[in-house]
Coordinates of C-alpha atoms and ligand atoms in Angstrom, one line a residue:
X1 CA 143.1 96.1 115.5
X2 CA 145.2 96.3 118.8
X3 CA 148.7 96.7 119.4
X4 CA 150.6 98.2 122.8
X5 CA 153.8 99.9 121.3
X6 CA 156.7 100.9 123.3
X7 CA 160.4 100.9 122.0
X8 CA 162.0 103.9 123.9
X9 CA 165.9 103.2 122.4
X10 CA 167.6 105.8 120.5
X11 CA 169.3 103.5 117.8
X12 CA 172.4 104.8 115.8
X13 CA 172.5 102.9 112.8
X14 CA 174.9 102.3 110.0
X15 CA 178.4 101.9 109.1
X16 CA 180.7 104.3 111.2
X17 CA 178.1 105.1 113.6
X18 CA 180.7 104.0 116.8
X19 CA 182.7 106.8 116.5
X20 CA 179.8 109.2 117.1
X21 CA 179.2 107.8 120.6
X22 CA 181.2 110.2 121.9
X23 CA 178.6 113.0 121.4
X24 CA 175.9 111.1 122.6
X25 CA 174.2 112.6 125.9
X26 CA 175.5 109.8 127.7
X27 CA 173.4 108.3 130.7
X28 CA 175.8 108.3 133.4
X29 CA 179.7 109.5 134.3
X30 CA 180.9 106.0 135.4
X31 CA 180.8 103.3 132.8
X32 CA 180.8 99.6 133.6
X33 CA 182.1 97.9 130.3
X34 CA 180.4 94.5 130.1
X35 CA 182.4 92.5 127.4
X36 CA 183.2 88.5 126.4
X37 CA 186.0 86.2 128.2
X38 CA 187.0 85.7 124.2
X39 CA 189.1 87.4 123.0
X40 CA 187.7 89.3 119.9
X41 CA 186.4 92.4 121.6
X42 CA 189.7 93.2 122.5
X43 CA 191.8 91.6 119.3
X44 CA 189.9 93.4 117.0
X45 CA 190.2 97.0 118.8
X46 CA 186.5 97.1 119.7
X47 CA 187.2 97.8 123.4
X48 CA 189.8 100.3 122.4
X49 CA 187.4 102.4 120.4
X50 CA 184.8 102.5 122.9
X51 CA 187.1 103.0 126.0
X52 CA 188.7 106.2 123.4
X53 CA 184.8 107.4 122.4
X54 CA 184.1 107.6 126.5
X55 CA 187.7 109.4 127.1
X56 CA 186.4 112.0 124.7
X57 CA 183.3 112.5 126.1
X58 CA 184.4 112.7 130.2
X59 CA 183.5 109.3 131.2
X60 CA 185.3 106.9 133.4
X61 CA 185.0 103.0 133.1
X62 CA 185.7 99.5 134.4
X63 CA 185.6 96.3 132.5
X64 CA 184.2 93.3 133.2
X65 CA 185.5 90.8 131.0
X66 CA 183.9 87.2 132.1
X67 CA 180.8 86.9 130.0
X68 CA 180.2 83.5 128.3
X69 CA 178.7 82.4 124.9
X70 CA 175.9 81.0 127.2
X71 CA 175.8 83.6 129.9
X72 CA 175.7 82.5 133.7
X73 CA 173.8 84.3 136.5
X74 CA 177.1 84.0 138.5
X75 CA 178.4 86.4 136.2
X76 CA 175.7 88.7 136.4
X77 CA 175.8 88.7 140.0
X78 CA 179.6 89.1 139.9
X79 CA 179.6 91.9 137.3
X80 CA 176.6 93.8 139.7
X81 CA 178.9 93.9 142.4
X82 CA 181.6 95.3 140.7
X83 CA 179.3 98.3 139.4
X84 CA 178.7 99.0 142.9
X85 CA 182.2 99.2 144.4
X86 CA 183.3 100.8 142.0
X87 CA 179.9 103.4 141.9
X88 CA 179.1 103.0 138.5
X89 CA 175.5 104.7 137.1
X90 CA 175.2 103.0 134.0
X91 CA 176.5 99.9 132.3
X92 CA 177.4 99.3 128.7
X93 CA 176.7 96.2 127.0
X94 CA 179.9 95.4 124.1
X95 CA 180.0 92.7 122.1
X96 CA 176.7 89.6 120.9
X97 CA 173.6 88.8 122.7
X98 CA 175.7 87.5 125.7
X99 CA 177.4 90.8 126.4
X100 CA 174.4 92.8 126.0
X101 CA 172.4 90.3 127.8
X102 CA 174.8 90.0 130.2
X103 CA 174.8 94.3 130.9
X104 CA 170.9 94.0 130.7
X105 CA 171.1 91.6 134.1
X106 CA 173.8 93.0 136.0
X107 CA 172.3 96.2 135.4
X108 CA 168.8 94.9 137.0
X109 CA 171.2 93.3 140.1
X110 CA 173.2 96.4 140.9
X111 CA 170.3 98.7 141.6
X112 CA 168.7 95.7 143.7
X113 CA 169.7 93.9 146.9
X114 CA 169.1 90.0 146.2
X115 CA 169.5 87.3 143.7
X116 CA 169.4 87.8 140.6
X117 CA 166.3 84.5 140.3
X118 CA 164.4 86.3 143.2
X119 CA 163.1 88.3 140.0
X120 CA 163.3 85.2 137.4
X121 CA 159.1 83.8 136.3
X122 CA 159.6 80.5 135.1
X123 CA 161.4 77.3 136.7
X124 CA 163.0 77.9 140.5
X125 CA 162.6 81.9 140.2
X126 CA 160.6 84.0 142.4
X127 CA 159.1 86.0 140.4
X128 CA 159.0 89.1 142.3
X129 CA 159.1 92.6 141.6
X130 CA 162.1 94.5 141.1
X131 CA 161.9 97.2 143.7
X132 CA 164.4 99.5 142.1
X133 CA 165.1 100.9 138.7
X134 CA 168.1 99.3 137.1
X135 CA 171.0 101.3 135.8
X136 CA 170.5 102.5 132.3
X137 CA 171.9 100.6 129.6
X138 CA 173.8 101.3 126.4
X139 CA 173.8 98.3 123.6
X140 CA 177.0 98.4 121.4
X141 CA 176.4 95.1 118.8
X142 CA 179.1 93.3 117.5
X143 CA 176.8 90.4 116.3
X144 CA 174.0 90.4 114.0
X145 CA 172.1 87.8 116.6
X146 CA 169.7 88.5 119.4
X147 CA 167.8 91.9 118.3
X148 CA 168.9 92.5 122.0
X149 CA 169.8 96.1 121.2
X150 CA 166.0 96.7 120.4
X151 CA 164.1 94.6 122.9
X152 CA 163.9 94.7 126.9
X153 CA 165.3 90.9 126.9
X154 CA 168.0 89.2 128.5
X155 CA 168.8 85.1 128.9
X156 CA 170.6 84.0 131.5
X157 CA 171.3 80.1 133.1
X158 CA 171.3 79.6 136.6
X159 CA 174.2 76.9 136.4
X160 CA 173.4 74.0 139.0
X161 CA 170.1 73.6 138.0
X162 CA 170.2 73.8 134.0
X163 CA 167.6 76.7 134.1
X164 CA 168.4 79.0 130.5
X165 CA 164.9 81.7 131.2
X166 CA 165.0 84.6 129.6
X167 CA 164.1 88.0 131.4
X168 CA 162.5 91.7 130.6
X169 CA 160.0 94.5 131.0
X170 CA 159.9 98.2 130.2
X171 CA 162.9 99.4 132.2
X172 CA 165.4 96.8 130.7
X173 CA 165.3 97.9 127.2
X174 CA 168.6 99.6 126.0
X175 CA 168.8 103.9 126.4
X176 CA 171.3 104.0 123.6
X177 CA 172.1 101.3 121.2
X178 CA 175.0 101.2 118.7
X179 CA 174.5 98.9 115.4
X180 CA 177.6 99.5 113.0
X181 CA 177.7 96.9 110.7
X182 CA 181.5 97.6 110.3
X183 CA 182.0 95.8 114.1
X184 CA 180.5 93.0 112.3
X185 CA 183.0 92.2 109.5
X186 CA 185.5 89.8 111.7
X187 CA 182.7 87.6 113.0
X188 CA 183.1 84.0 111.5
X189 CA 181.3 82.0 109.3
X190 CA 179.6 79.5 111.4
X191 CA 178.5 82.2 114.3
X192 CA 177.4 84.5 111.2
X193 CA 175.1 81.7 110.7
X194 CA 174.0 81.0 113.7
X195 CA 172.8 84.3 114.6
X196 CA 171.7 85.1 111.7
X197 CA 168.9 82.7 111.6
X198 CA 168.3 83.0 115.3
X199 CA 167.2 86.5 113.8
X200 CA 165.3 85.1 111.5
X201 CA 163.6 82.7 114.0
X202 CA 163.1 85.5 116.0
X203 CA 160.9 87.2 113.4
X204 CA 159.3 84.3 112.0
X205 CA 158.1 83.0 116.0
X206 CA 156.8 86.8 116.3
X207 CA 155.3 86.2 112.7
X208 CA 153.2 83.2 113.5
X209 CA 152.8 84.0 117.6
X210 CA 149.1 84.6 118.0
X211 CA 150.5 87.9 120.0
X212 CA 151.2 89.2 116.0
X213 CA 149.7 92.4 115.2
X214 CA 150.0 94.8 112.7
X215 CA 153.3 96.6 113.9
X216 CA 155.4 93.3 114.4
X217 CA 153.8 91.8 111.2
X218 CA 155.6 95.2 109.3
X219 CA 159.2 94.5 111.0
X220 CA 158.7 90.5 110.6
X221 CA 158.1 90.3 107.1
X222 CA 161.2 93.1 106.5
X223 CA 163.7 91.3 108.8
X224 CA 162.3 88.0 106.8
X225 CA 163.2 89.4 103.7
X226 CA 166.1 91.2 104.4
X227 CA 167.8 88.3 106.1
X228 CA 166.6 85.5 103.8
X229 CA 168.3 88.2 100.9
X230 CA 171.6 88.8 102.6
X231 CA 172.8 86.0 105.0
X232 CA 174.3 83.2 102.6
X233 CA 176.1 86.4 100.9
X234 CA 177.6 87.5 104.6
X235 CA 178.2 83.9 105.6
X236 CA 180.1 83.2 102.1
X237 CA 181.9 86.7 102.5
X238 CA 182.0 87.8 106.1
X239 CA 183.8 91.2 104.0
X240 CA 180.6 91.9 101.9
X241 CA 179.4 95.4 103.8
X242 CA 176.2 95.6 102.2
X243 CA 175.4 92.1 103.2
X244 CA 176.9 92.7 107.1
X245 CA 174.1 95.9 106.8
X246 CA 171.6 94.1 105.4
X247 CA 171.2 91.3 107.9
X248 CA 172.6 93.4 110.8
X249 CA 168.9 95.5 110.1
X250 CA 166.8 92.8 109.5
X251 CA 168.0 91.7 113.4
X252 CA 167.2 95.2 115.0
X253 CA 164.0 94.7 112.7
X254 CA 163.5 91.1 115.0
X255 CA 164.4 92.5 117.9
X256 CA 161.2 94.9 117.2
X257 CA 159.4 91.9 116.6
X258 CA 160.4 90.5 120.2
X259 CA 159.3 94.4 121.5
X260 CA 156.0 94.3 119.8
X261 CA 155.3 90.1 119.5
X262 CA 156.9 87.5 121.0
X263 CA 158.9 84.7 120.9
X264 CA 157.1 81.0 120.9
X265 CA 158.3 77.7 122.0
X266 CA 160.7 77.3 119.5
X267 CA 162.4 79.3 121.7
X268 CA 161.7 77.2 125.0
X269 CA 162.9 74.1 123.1
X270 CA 165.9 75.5 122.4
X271 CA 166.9 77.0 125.8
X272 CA 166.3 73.8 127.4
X273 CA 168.8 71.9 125.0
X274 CA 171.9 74.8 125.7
X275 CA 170.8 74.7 129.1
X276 CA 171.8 71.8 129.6
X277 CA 174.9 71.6 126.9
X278 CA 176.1 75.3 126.9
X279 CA 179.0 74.5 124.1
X280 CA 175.7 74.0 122.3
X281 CA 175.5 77.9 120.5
X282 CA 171.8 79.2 120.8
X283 CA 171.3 79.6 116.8
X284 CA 172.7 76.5 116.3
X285 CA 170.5 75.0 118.7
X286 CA 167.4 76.6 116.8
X287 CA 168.5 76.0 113.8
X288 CA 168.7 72.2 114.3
X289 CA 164.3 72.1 115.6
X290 CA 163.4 74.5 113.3
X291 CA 162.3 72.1 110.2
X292 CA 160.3 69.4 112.5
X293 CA 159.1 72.3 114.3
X294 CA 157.3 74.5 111.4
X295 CA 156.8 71.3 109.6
X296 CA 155.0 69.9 112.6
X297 CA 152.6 73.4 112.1
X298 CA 152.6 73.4 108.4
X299 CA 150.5 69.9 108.9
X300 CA 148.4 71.3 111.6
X301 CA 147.0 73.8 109.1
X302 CA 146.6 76.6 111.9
X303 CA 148.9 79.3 110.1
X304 CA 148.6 77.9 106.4
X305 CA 148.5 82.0 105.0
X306 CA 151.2 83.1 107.1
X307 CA 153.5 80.4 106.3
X308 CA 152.7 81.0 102.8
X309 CA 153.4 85.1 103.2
X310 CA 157.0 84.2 105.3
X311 CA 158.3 81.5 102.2
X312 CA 157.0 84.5 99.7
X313 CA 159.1 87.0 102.1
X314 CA 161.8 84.6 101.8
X315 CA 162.5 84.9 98.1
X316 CA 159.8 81.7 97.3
X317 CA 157.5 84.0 94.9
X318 CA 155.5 81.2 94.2
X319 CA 154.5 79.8 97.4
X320 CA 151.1 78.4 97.6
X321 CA 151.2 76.0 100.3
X322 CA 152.4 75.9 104.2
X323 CA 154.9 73.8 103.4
X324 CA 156.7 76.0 100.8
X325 CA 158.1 78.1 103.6
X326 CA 159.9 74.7 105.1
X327 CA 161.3 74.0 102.1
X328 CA 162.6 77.7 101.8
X329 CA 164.2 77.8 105.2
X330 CA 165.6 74.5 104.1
X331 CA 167.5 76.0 100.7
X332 CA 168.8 79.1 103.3
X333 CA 170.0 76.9 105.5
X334 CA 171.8 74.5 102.7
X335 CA 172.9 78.1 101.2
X336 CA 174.4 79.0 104.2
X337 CA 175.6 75.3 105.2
X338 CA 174.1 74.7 108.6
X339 CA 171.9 72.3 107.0
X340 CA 173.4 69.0 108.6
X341 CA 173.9 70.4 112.3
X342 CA 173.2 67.5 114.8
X343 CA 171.9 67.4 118.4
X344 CA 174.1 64.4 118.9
X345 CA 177.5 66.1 118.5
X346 CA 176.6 68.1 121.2
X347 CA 176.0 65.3 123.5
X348 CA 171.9 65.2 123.1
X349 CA 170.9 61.7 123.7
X350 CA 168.0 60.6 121.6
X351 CA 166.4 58.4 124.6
X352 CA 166.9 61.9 126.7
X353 CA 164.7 63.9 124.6
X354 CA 161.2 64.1 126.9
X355 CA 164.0 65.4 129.5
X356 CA 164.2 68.9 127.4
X357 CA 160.5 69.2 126.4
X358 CA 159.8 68.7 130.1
X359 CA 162.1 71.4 131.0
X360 CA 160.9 73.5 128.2
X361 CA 158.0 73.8 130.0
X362 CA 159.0 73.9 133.5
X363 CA 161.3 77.3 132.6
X364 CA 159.9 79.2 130.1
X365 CA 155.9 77.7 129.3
X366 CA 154.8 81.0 128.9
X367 CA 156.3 81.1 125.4
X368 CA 153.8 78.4 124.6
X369 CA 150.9 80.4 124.9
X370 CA 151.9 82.2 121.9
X371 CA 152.1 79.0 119.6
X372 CA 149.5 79.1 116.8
X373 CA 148.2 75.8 118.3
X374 CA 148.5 74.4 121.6
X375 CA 151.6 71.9 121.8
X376 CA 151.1 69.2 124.0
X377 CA 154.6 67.4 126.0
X378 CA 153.9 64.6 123.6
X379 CA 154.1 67.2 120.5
X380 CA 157.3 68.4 121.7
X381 CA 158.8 65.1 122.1
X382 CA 157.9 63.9 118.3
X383 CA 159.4 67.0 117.3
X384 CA 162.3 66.7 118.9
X385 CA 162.7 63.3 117.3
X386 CA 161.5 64.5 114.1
X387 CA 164.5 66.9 114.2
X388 CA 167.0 64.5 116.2
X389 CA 170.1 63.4 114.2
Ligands
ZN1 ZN1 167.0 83.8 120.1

């Protein structure tokens, strides 16, 4: 047995926890407010209620309001520059995965001289090291998506060259993260959805990822269960709280997983197809490979018991064989109607498809190494077809 364990957020979680930001020990005096160009963080008073929690406890703020639904490294590098002039010491991520993700990077760039790809592994990046510390970084969630408030990661796309690589180590995790379900209860039906099983997919990679050990296999099976329980309920009712709570857990429960496991090329298939069709939403994207991809490994017969264990943690007590945990993610996935999403109204070609498994590998191959059996380019490609429509 060997694990390396290191998740150094203080998470406040539950319904109502916002309003105790204020008495947080805050890590900085100067805030830079890293929110969506939507306009939900505002509409819904979200933006208010943080600017009025950092009024109370002494702390001044700018916003940054330019984030997209696929975020852009122009932004982050945008967003860094603005912390500087304006000497901000710590930056506060409000709003899904993109915001966060978004406060993760800019955080990174405005402690460092540079581009923000000088420090990207993976695709035209640099991969070097980044000299200085970023600013500290507090998570507030408005999404029950990424697990971003619990893991060191961040995904970013260099634009011109249709590179979507995600990005972490030990300094990038969050210092402070908010999860209150009740931010939650606006967010529609469809994104519910989507980011609910890219939370699930997030566990279930980390489940199967031959980096699993016994830590992630205790917050994979959880987030499995808890999600597979609660997200047709929140999807059908975005009001039902103890289904928001339920499913906004089991995704700080996968982020874990991404702390403690990993990701695999699930993951990597998926970047490279909103890389290069950003209306495409990330969940969405995952959710439409996700049968031909476990299928494609229920066959192989290299993970047979713990696809069994994740259709059992998905409510399929009487799973016996690998392919009973397709046919569970199948009946979530009709439960929560995202069962007929297609590449093609997106604008994914079918005689493009080696042009994404290609890049898959190009940007982020390292995810493959996790894979329960080695795919090959031609793997990819067949499951890309298999899942085409
Ligand atoms: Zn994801």
């Amino acid at each position: 047995m060997k694990f390396n364990y290191y998740i150094p957020t203080k998470i406040l979680f539950g319904k109502g926890q916002l309003s105790n930001l204020h008495k947080q020990s805050l890590p900085g005096k100067k805030a830079l407010i890293v929110i969506s160009a939507g306009k939900s963080t505002k509409a819904n008073g979200y933006l208010e209620r943080v600017e009025h929690e950092l009024k109370a406890a002494g702390i001044s703020y700018v916003v940054f309001d330019k984030i997209l639904p696929n975020p852009v490294k122009t932004h982050v590098m945008e967003g860094a520059a603005l912390a500087r002039e304006n000497g901000c010491d710590f930056v506060i991520g409000l709003g899904g995965g993109s915001s966060i993700d978004s406060a993760k990077a800019i955080a990174v760039m405005a402690a460092n001289t540079g581009d923000y790809w000088d420090y990207i592994f993976g695709g035209s990046g640099k991969g070097l090291p980044v000299p200085v510390d970023p600013l500290p970084v507090v998570a507030i969630t408005t999404t029950a998506g990424t697990g971003t408030e619990a893991d060191p990661w961040t995904v970013i796309t260099k634009e011109n060259t249709e590179e979507k690589i995600g990005f972490g180590y030990d300094k990038t995790f969050p210092v402070l993260s908010v999860v209150d379900p009740d931010l939650m209860l606006t967010v529609p039906s469809d994104l519910t959805a989507y980011q609910g099983f890219d939370a699930l997919f997030h566990s279930t990679e980390g489940y199967i990822n031959k980096a699993a050990n016994i830590m992630s296999d205790m917050y994979a099976l959880k987030a499995i269960e808890l999600i597979g329980k609660n997200l047709a309920l929140a999807v059908e009712n975005g009001g039902n709280e103890s289904a928001r709570e339920m499913v906004a857990l089991g995704n700080t429960l996968a982020g874990m997983v991404e702390s403690t496991s990993s990701c695999t090329s699930e993951h990597s298939l998926e970047h490279a197809l909103s890389a290069y069709h950003p209306s495409l939403p990330h969940g969405a994207g995952l959710i439409m490979i996700s049968r031909a991809y476990y299928t494609h490994f229920a066959k192989r017969g290299c993970c047979d018991e713990r696809l069994i264990t994740m259709a059992k943690a998905l409510g399929k007590d009487n799973a016996a064989k690998p392919m009973d945990f397709v046919e569970a993610l199948v009946e979530l996935q009709k439960a929560c109607d995202v069962d007929n999403l297609k590449m093609s109204d997106y604008g994914i070609k079918k005689e493009e498809l080696e042009k994404y498994a290609v890049k898959a590998y190009d940007t982020m191959g390292g995810l493959f190494e996790g894979d329960p059996a080695p795919l090959t380019k031609e793997d990819c490609i067949a499951i890309l077809e298999d899942a085409y429509k």
